């Protein structure tokens, strides 16, 4: 077992990697170990010292486990056996909520190292592919970042250029998202940087909130840097770095210093499957403020302006599904609760909300408001039950004022003509 975050609580861990201490290289007593806490998501994996272990709880590893990353006998320590540590109560559970799809669950077989079955977020990968993904991303290469006035501990590996591997902290320009190894480099950059907002077009402003639409083909460097940044907080294998085919919608708070990135979502310029969202993130300092709900709602407001039914790209994480189901519930039940709409079909709901019919069916089934009779679905929504579900769905977060969206949908034909010259 190992101490958790310099506190008094100990949890069973699996040692993933080891390295010499930067202060005393070659000294076996000062080796650092990268550990995964079996009770939690791997976003909480970290480097610890020998003093953090409770040596009395260590056991030999299973025969099939490799010993490359385990302490050797010279360290005076036996290898820990992978064993999930459970408490009788939940007071030691660590919960970190991300206000959108990036939300993470306490680890119950999700996202851990060496799981036999993929978690819902990686459900499309077979166990071997998932194991390869986790092996490649098992150790965070960047431990923390500075973005504007915020310092953030990272959660996951991100494939930055190799020259940045081993950098404990990266410094980002909050306007261009250029990143640097040293703060002095960032300060020199800021003296030359004349912009105070993301590139692209500002398509929405309401109070201190703004959205920018950024074409990945026109502003490739910014969008690639945004993907590098996002991957530090998203455990997705399928995060795209070929940004030319995507549009990025960056949410900002603005003040006298400029526009500060809060989060974003991306979408394919032309999605054959009808996806209106590919990837979504709310940065840690801005979570639990309703911004994740705002990002989801904004993606559907764009779908309404396009006149196209939309749905998020699959697979959804478990809490990603919770976030979307909450939005779908609020939108659908608000219409069902309208006394002026006595008769409404699933097709009517889809036309009014631009939510895909399959998502409407699964949501209403989850709420037990849908029956299947004589080969057709029938909505059974008693007023008191609708109000109960609306109350349980929670608030809408930061609301979108659709009248303030100034936006023209992407024209694929026009883009193709430019390409042909």
Short mmCIF file of C-alpha atoms in Angstrom, two decimals:
data_model
loop_
_atom_site.label_atom_id
_atom_site.label_comp_id
_atom_site.label_asym_id
_atom_site.label_seq_id
_atom_site.Cartn_x
_atom_site.Cartn_y
_atom_site.Cartn_z
CA UNK A 1 0.00 0.00 0.00
CA UNK A 2 1.07 3.57 -0.58
CA UNK A 3 0.36 6.96 0.96
CA UNK A 4 -2.13 9.02 -0.99
CA UNK A 5 -1.15 12.62 -1.75
CA UNK A 6 1.03 13.15 1.32
CA UNK A 7 -1.91 12.43 3.61
CA UNK A 8 -2.60 9.77 6.23
CA UNK A 9 -4.59 7.47 3.94
CA UNK A 10 -3.02 4.42 2.28
CA UNK A 11 -4.29 2.49 -0.73
CA UNK A 12 -3.18 -0.57 -2.66
CA UNK A 13 -1.11 0.40 -5.70
CA UNK A 14 0.52 -1.15 -8.72
CA UNK A 15 4.00 0.09 -9.60
CA UNK A 16 4.08 1.09 -13.26
CA UNK A 17 7.55 2.56 -13.69
CA UNK A 18 10.62 3.59 -11.74
CA UNK A 19 13.37 6.14 -12.23
CA UNK A 20 16.36 7.58 -10.44
CA UNK A 21 15.74 10.68 -8.39
CA UNK A 22 16.85 13.83 -10.18
CA UNK A 23 18.56 14.99 -6.98
CA UNK A 24 20.57 11.82 -6.33
CA UNK A 25 20.83 9.73 -9.50
CA UNK A 26 22.16 6.22 -9.00
CA UNK A 27 21.21 6.12 -5.31
CA UNK A 28 18.91 3.13 -4.75
CA UNK A 29 17.41 4.75 -1.66
CA UNK A 30 16.22 7.71 -3.71
CA UNK A 31 14.47 5.87 -6.54
CA UNK A 32 11.05 7.25 -7.48
CA UNK A 33 8.13 5.01 -8.44
CA UNK A 34 5.20 5.79 -10.70
CA UNK A 35 2.17 4.13 -9.10
CA UNK A 36 -1.44 3.47 -10.01
CA UNK A 37 -3.91 3.54 -7.09
CA UNK A 38 -6.16 0.52 -7.62
CA UNK A 39 -9.19 2.23 -6.06
CA UNK A 40 -9.14 5.24 -8.37
CA UNK A 41 -9.02 6.30 -11.99
CA UNK A 42 -5.55 6.50 -13.46
CA UNK A 43 -5.73 10.28 -13.65
CA UNK A 44 -4.48 10.10 -10.04
CA UNK A 45 -1.37 8.07 -10.93
CA UNK A 46 1.76 9.82 -9.66
CA UNK A 47 5.43 9.57 -8.71
CA UNK A 48 6.20 8.64 -5.10
CA UNK A 49 9.29 7.87 -3.06
CA UNK A 50 10.21 4.75 -1.12
CA UNK A 51 9.14 6.48 2.10
CA UNK A 52 5.54 6.66 0.87
CA UNK A 53 5.13 2.86 0.86
CA UNK A 54 3.82 0.77 3.75
CA UNK A 55 6.39 -1.99 3.34
CA UNK A 56 4.47 -4.37 5.60
CA UNK A 57 1.68 -4.70 3.02
CA UNK A 58 3.84 -5.48 -0.02
CA UNK A 59 3.48 -8.82 -1.73
CA UNK A 60 5.13 -10.64 -4.61
CA UNK A 61 3.71 -9.94 -8.07
CA UNK A 62 1.72 -12.41 -10.06
CA UNK A 63 3.82 -14.62 -12.28
CA UNK A 64 2.43 -13.09 -15.48
CA UNK A 65 3.31 -9.55 -14.44
CA UNK A 66 6.61 -8.16 -15.56
CA UNK A 67 9.12 -6.96 -13.03
CA UNK A 68 10.75 -4.22 -15.09
CA UNK A 69 9.02 -1.45 -13.21
CA UNK A 70 9.12 -3.09 -9.79
CA UNK A 71 11.61 -2.30 -7.04
CA UNK A 72 14.54 -4.72 -6.97
CA UNK A 73 15.89 -6.45 -3.94
CA UNK A 74 18.53 -3.79 -3.44
CA UNK A 75 15.77 -1.31 -2.72
CA UNK A 76 14.79 -3.35 0.34
CA UNK A 77 11.27 -3.76 -1.00
CA UNK A 78 9.13 -6.57 -2.33
CA UNK A 79 6.85 -6.23 -5.32
CA UNK A 80 3.23 -5.35 -4.64
CA UNK A 81 0.54 -7.67 -5.91
CA UNK A 82 -2.23 -6.09 -7.93
CA UNK A 83 -5.15 -6.11 -5.55
CA UNK A 84 -8.13 -3.83 -5.39
CA UNK A 85 -8.45 -2.14 -2.01
CA UNK A 86 -11.99 -1.69 -0.74
CA UNK A 87 -13.24 0.24 2.27
CA UNK A 88 -16.41 -0.41 4.24
CA UNK A 89 -17.45 3.17 3.65
CA UNK A 90 -16.89 5.73 0.93
CA UNK A 91 -15.21 8.47 2.91
CA UNK A 92 -11.88 7.84 1.23
CA UNK A 93 -13.27 7.82 -2.31
CA UNK A 94 -11.84 10.56 -4.49
CA UNK A 95 -14.32 12.08 -6.90
CA UNK A 96 -13.31 14.64 -9.50
CA UNK A 97 -16.16 15.84 -11.67
CA UNK A 98 -15.54 17.25 -15.13
CA UNK A 99 -18.54 19.23 -16.27
CA UNK A 100 -18.67 17.46 -19.64
CA UNK A 101 -17.65 14.23 -21.30
CA UNK A 102 -14.23 14.40 -19.77
CA UNK A 103 -15.83 13.62 -16.41
CA UNK A 104 -14.25 10.65 -14.75
CA UNK A 105 -15.63 8.00 -12.46
CA UNK A 106 -14.03 6.38 -9.49
CA UNK A 107 -12.29 3.38 -10.91
CA UNK A 108 -14.46 0.29 -10.82
CA UNK A 109 -12.79 -1.50 -13.68
CA UNK A 110 -12.76 1.70 -15.80
CA UNK A 111 -9.54 3.02 -17.22
CA UNK A 112 -7.24 1.00 -14.98
CA UNK A 113 -4.06 -0.74 -16.03
CA UNK A 114 -4.32 -4.30 -17.21
CA UNK A 115 -8.12 -4.54 -17.22
CA UNK A 116 -9.37 -7.56 -19.12
CA UNK A 117 -12.36 -5.73 -20.57
CA UNK A 118 -12.49 -2.26 -22.15
CA UNK A 119 -14.29 0.46 -20.23
CA UNK A 120 -17.30 2.13 -21.90
CA UNK A 121 -15.16 5.02 -23.13
CA UNK A 122 -13.00 2.58 -25.12
CA UNK A 123 -15.70 0.04 -25.88
CA UNK A 124 -14.88 -0.09 -29.59
CA UNK A 125 -11.37 -1.42 -28.89
CA UNK A 126 -10.61 -5.07 -28.29
CA UNK A 127 -8.73 -5.90 -25.05
CA UNK A 128 -5.40 -6.19 -26.87
CA UNK A 129 -5.73 -2.77 -28.51
CA UNK A 130 -6.76 -1.24 -25.19
CA UNK A 131 -3.79 -2.86 -23.46
CA UNK A 132 -1.45 -1.42 -26.11
CA UNK A 133 -3.02 2.01 -25.64
CA UNK A 134 -2.56 1.87 -21.87
CA UNK A 135 1.00 0.61 -22.23
CA UNK A 136 1.90 3.53 -24.49
CA UNK A 137 0.17 6.12 -22.28
CA UNK A 138 0.80 4.56 -18.87
CA UNK A 139 3.08 7.32 -17.55
CA UNK A 140 2.16 11.00 -17.70
CA UNK A 141 4.92 12.78 -19.57
CA UNK A 142 3.83 16.27 -18.41
CA UNK A 143 2.93 16.61 -14.74
CA UNK A 144 1.49 20.13 -14.68
CA UNK A 145 0.82 23.16 -16.85
CA UNK A 146 0.38 26.89 -16.43
CA UNK A 147 -2.29 28.57 -18.53
CA UNK A 148 -2.89 32.23 -17.83
CA UNK A 149 -3.51 32.65 -14.10
CA UNK A 150 -4.17 28.95 -13.57
CA UNK A 151 -1.85 26.11 -12.66
CA UNK A 152 -3.23 22.62 -13.30
CA UNK A 153 -2.04 19.13 -12.52
CA UNK A 154 -2.44 16.99 -15.62
CA UNK A 155 -4.40 13.74 -15.68
CA UNK A 156 -3.11 11.72 -18.64
CA UNK A 157 -0.35 11.25 -21.18
CA UNK A 158 -0.32 13.53 -24.21
CA UNK A 159 1.88 12.89 -27.27
CA UNK A 160 3.84 16.14 -27.25
CA UNK A 161 6.96 16.27 -29.43
CA UNK A 162 9.72 14.10 -27.95
CA UNK A 163 11.82 17.07 -26.85
CA UNK A 164 9.13 17.89 -24.27
CA UNK A 165 9.09 14.43 -22.67
CA UNK A 166 10.21 14.52 -19.07
CA UNK A 167 9.28 18.19 -18.69
CA UNK A 168 7.57 18.49 -15.33
CA UNK A 169 5.74 21.69 -16.20
CA UNK A 170 4.76 23.35 -19.46
CA UNK A 171 3.85 27.00 -19.86
CA UNK A 172 1.07 27.86 -22.32
CA UNK A 173 0.22 31.19 -23.90
CA UNK A 174 -3.49 31.45 -23.20
CA UNK A 175 -4.14 33.27 -26.49
CA UNK A 176 -2.15 31.24 -29.04
CA UNK A 177 -1.74 28.03 -26.95
CA UNK A 178 1.96 27.99 -27.83
CA UNK A 179 3.81 26.03 -25.12
CA UNK A 180 7.26 26.37 -23.60
CA UNK A 181 9.56 24.50 -21.22
CA UNK A 182 10.54 27.55 -19.21
CA UNK A 183 8.56 30.53 -17.97
CA UNK A 184 11.23 32.89 -19.30
CA UNK A 185 10.47 31.62 -22.80
CA UNK A 186 6.75 32.28 -22.29
CA UNK A 187 7.47 35.79 -21.01
CA UNK A 188 9.55 36.59 -24.08
CA UNK A 189 6.74 35.26 -26.26
CA UNK A 190 4.12 37.37 -24.49
CA UNK A 191 6.14 40.53 -25.13
CA UNK A 192 5.82 39.83 -28.86
CA UNK A 193 2.29 38.41 -28.82
CA UNK A 194 -0.20 41.05 -29.93
CA UNK A 195 -3.41 38.97 -29.84
CA UNK A 196 -5.71 38.62 -26.86
CA UNK A 197 -8.17 36.08 -28.22
CA UNK A 198 -8.23 32.80 -30.14
CA UNK A 199 -8.08 32.88 -33.94
CA UNK A 200 -11.16 32.38 -36.09
CA UNK A 201 -14.54 34.09 -35.90
CA UNK A 202 -16.37 35.13 -32.76
CA UNK A 203 -19.85 33.72 -33.35
CA UNK A 204 -21.41 34.29 -29.92
CA UNK A 205 -21.14 36.78 -27.08
CA UNK A 206 -23.40 36.99 -24.07
CA UNK A 207 -22.11 38.90 -21.07
CA UNK A 208 -18.62 37.61 -20.29
CA UNK A 209 -19.06 34.46 -22.41
CA UNK A 210 -17.91 34.10 -26.02
CA UNK A 211 -17.59 31.32 -28.58
CA UNK A 212 -15.05 31.28 -31.41
CA UNK A 213 -15.36 29.04 -34.46
CA UNK A 214 -11.91 27.95 -35.64
CA UNK A 215 -11.25 26.07 -38.87
CA UNK A 216 -8.62 23.40 -38.31
CA UNK A 217 -7.33 23.83 -41.84
CA UNK A 218 -6.92 27.62 -41.60
CA UNK A 219 -5.50 27.69 -38.07
CA UNK A 220 -3.72 24.36 -37.87
CA UNK A 221 -1.11 25.29 -35.25
CA UNK A 222 -3.64 26.60 -32.73
CA UNK A 223 -5.92 23.59 -33.19
CA UNK A 224 -3.07 21.09 -32.89
CA UNK A 225 -1.90 22.81 -29.70
CA UNK A 226 -5.47 22.67 -28.42
CA UNK A 227 -5.48 18.90 -29.03
CA UNK A 228 -2.17 18.51 -27.18
CA UNK A 229 -3.63 20.47 -24.27
CA UNK A 230 -6.92 18.57 -24.29
CA UNK A 231 -5.25 15.16 -24.30
CA UNK A 232 -3.68 15.99 -20.92
CA UNK A 233 -7.22 15.79 -19.49
CA UNK A 234 -8.88 13.23 -21.78
CA UNK A 235 -8.20 9.51 -21.74
CA UNK A 236 -9.28 9.04 -25.35
CA UNK A 237 -7.31 6.93 -27.77
CA UNK A 238 -9.11 8.44 -30.74
CA UNK A 239 -8.24 12.09 -30.20
CA UNK A 240 -7.54 13.50 -33.66
CA UNK A 241 -4.45 15.47 -34.59
CA UNK A 242 -5.28 15.68 -38.30
CA UNK A 243 -7.24 18.83 -37.61
CA UNK A 244 -7.94 19.88 -41.22
CA UNK A 245 -11.26 18.02 -41.29
CA UNK A 246 -12.59 19.56 -38.08
CA UNK A 247 -14.13 22.76 -36.79
CA UNK A 248 -13.33 23.79 -33.22
CA UNK A 249 -15.71 25.81 -31.06
CA UNK A 250 -13.73 27.41 -28.25
CA UNK A 251 -15.58 28.76 -25.22
CA UNK A 252 -13.96 31.77 -23.54
CA UNK A 253 -14.50 34.08 -20.60
CA UNK A 254 -13.42 37.61 -21.39
CA UNK A 255 -12.28 40.54 -19.24
CA UNK A 256 -9.99 43.55 -19.54
CA UNK A 257 -6.97 41.27 -20.11
CA UNK A 258 -8.54 39.44 -23.04
CA UNK A 259 -10.26 36.13 -23.76
CA UNK A 260 -9.43 33.12 -21.59
CA UNK A 261 -10.04 29.57 -22.84
CA UNK A 262 -12.62 27.72 -20.71
CA UNK A 263 -13.22 24.65 -22.86
CA UNK A 264 -14.16 23.57 -26.34
CA UNK A 265 -15.88 21.05 -28.52
CA UNK A 266 -14.98 19.93 -32.02
CA UNK A 267 -17.04 18.52 -34.85
CA UNK A 268 -16.35 17.09 -38.29
CA UNK A 269 -16.95 19.47 -41.15
CA UNK A 270 -18.85 16.75 -42.99
CA UNK A 271 -20.00 13.83 -40.86
CA UNK A 272 -21.64 10.97 -42.74
CA UNK A 273 -22.98 9.63 -39.43
CA UNK A 274 -24.60 12.96 -38.50
CA UNK A 275 -22.33 13.67 -35.54
CA UNK A 276 -22.61 17.21 -34.23
CA UNK A 277 -19.79 16.78 -31.71
CA UNK A 278 -16.55 14.80 -31.79
CA UNK A 279 -14.66 15.80 -28.65
CA UNK A 280 -15.51 18.01 -25.68
CA UNK A 281 -13.59 19.34 -22.70
CA UNK A 282 -14.05 21.80 -19.87
CA UNK A 283 -10.69 22.73 -18.34
CA UNK A 284 -10.35 21.83 -14.63
CA UNK A 285 -10.46 25.42 -13.21
CA UNK A 286 -13.84 25.97 -14.88
CA UNK A 287 -15.57 22.73 -13.97
CA UNK A 288 -18.72 22.58 -11.85
CA UNK A 289 -19.84 25.92 -13.23
CA UNK A 290 -22.30 24.69 -15.84
CA UNK A 291 -19.95 25.16 -18.79
CA UNK A 292 -20.08 21.51 -19.86
CA UNK A 293 -23.86 21.76 -20.19
CA UNK A 294 -23.36 24.98 -22.14
CA UNK A 295 -21.03 23.25 -24.61
CA UNK A 296 -23.55 20.45 -25.22
CA UNK A 297 -26.45 22.89 -25.58
CA UNK A 298 -24.46 25.08 -27.98
CA UNK A 299 -23.70 22.10 -30.24
CA UNK A 300 -27.44 21.47 -30.58
CA UNK A 301 -28.21 25.14 -31.20
CA UNK A 302 -25.84 24.97 -34.17
CA UNK A 303 -27.64 21.83 -35.36
CA UNK A 304 -30.94 23.73 -35.19
CA UNK A 305 -29.51 26.53 -37.31
CA UNK A 306 -28.19 23.97 -39.80
CA UNK A 307 -31.54 22.19 -39.85
CA UNK A 308 -29.78 18.86 -39.29
CA UNK A 309 -30.46 16.26 -36.63
CA UNK A 310 -27.32 15.70 -34.55
CA UNK A 311 -25.82 13.27 -32.08
CA UNK A 312 -22.46 13.06 -30.28
CA UNK A 313 -19.75 10.80 -31.64
CA UNK A 314 -19.61 7.38 -30.02
CA UNK A 315 -18.55 5.84 -27.75
CA UNK A 316 -19.63 8.02 -24.83
CA UNK A 317 -17.97 7.57 -21.47
CA UNK A 318 -20.27 6.54 -18.63
CA UNK A 319 -20.46 10.07 -17.23
CA UNK A 320 -20.52 11.46 -20.76
CA UNK A 321 -23.74 9.53 -21.24
CA UNK A 322 -25.05 10.96 -17.96
CA UNK A 323 -24.28 14.51 -19.17
CA UNK A 324 -26.01 13.99 -22.49
CA UNK A 325 -28.94 12.12 -21.02
CA UNK A 326 -29.46 15.04 -18.65
CA UNK A 327 -29.60 17.45 -21.60
CA UNK A 328 -31.90 15.20 -23.62
CA UNK A 329 -34.19 14.74 -20.61
CA UNK A 330 -34.53 18.47 -19.97
CA UNK A 331 -35.18 19.29 -23.63
CA UNK A 332 -37.67 16.49 -24.27
CA UNK A 333 -39.64 16.75 -21.04
CA UNK A 334 -39.94 20.52 -21.36
CA UNK A 335 -41.86 19.87 -24.57
CA UNK A 336 -43.90 17.04 -23.09
CA UNK A 337 -44.82 19.25 -20.13
CA UNK A 338 -46.16 21.97 -22.43
CA UNK A 339 -49.96 21.98 -22.03
CA UNK A 340 -50.31 23.36 -25.57
CA UNK A 341 -48.82 20.16 -27.00
CA UNK A 342 -51.35 17.46 -26.23
CA UNK A 343 -50.25 15.15 -29.02
CA UNK A 344 -46.58 14.87 -29.94
CA UNK A 345 -44.67 12.10 -31.69
CA UNK A 346 -41.02 11.08 -31.52
CA UNK A 347 -40.58 12.61 -34.98
CA UNK A 348 -42.07 15.88 -33.70
CA UNK A 349 -39.65 15.89 -30.76
CA UNK A 350 -36.73 15.31 -33.10
CA UNK A 351 -37.80 18.11 -35.45
CA UNK A 352 -38.14 20.55 -32.54
CA UNK A 353 -34.91 19.68 -30.73
CA UNK A 354 -32.69 18.26 -33.52
CA UNK A 355 -32.00 15.30 -31.22
CA UNK A 356 -31.62 12.02 -33.10
CA UNK A 357 -34.66 9.74 -32.85
CA UNK A 358 -32.54 6.88 -31.46
CA UNK A 359 -31.36 9.16 -28.63
CA UNK A 360 -34.95 10.20 -27.92
CA UNK A 361 -36.09 6.58 -27.75
CA UNK A 362 -33.30 5.47 -25.42
CA UNK A 363 -33.85 8.51 -23.16
CA UNK A 364 -37.60 7.98 -22.85
CA UNK A 365 -37.08 4.27 -22.29
CA UNK A 366 -34.59 5.07 -19.53
CA UNK A 367 -37.28 7.25 -17.93
CA UNK A 368 -39.96 4.57 -18.42
CA UNK A 369 -42.02 6.99 -20.49
CA UNK A 370 -42.17 4.90 -23.64
CA UNK A 371 -44.24 1.84 -24.51
CA UNK A 372 -44.13 -0.34 -27.60
CA UNK A 373 -47.62 -1.22 -28.81
CA UNK A 374 -48.75 -2.79 -32.09
CA UNK A 375 -45.40 -2.20 -33.77
CA UNK A 376 -45.06 1.44 -32.80
CA UNK A 377 -43.67 3.48 -29.90
CA UNK A 378 -46.20 5.28 -27.71
CA UNK A 379 -45.19 8.07 -25.32
CA UNK A 380 -46.78 7.59 -21.90
CA UNK A 381 -46.01 10.80 -20.02
CA UNK A 382 -48.18 11.46 -16.97
CA UNK A 383 -47.79 15.11 -15.90
CA UNK A 384 -46.68 14.33 -12.34
CA UNK A 385 -44.09 11.81 -13.60
CA UNK A 386 -42.75 14.31 -16.15
CA UNK A 387 -42.31 16.94 -13.44
CA UNK A 388 -40.54 14.42 -11.21
CA UNK A 389 -38.06 13.53 -13.94
CA UNK A 390 -37.51 17.19 -14.80
CA UNK A 391 -36.65 17.92 -11.20
CA UNK A 392 -34.22 14.99 -11.05
CA UNK A 393 -32.53 16.09 -14.29
CA UNK A 394 -31.06 19.18 -12.61
CA UNK A 395 -30.58 22.66 -13.95
CA UNK A 396 -29.47 23.57 -17.48
CA UNK A 397 -26.22 25.20 -16.35
CA UNK A 398 -25.18 28.33 -18.26
CA UNK A 399 -27.95 28.91 -20.78
CA UNK A 400 -27.47 29.66 -24.47
CA UNK A 401 -29.25 32.69 -25.92
CA UNK A 402 -29.79 31.41 -29.47
CA UNK A 403 -30.65 34.91 -30.71
CA UNK A 404 -27.06 36.00 -30.07
CA UNK A 405 -25.48 33.32 -32.26
CA UNK A 406 -24.16 34.94 -35.44
CA UNK A 407 -23.10 32.01 -37.56
CA UNK A 408 -23.15 30.57 -41.05
CA UNK A 409 -22.93 26.77 -41.42
CA UNK A 410 -19.84 25.33 -43.09
CA UNK A 411 -20.29 25.04 -46.86
CA UNK A 412 -18.58 21.85 -48.00
CA UNK A 413 -19.33 22.48 -51.68
CA UNK A 414 -17.68 25.91 -51.52
CA UNK A 415 -14.64 24.40 -49.81
CA UNK A 416 -14.43 21.70 -52.46
CA UNK A 417 -14.51 24.30 -55.24
CA UNK A 418 -11.59 26.13 -53.62
CA UNK A 419 -9.70 22.85 -53.40
CA UNK A 420 -10.23 22.15 -57.10
CA UNK A 421 -8.92 25.63 -57.82
#
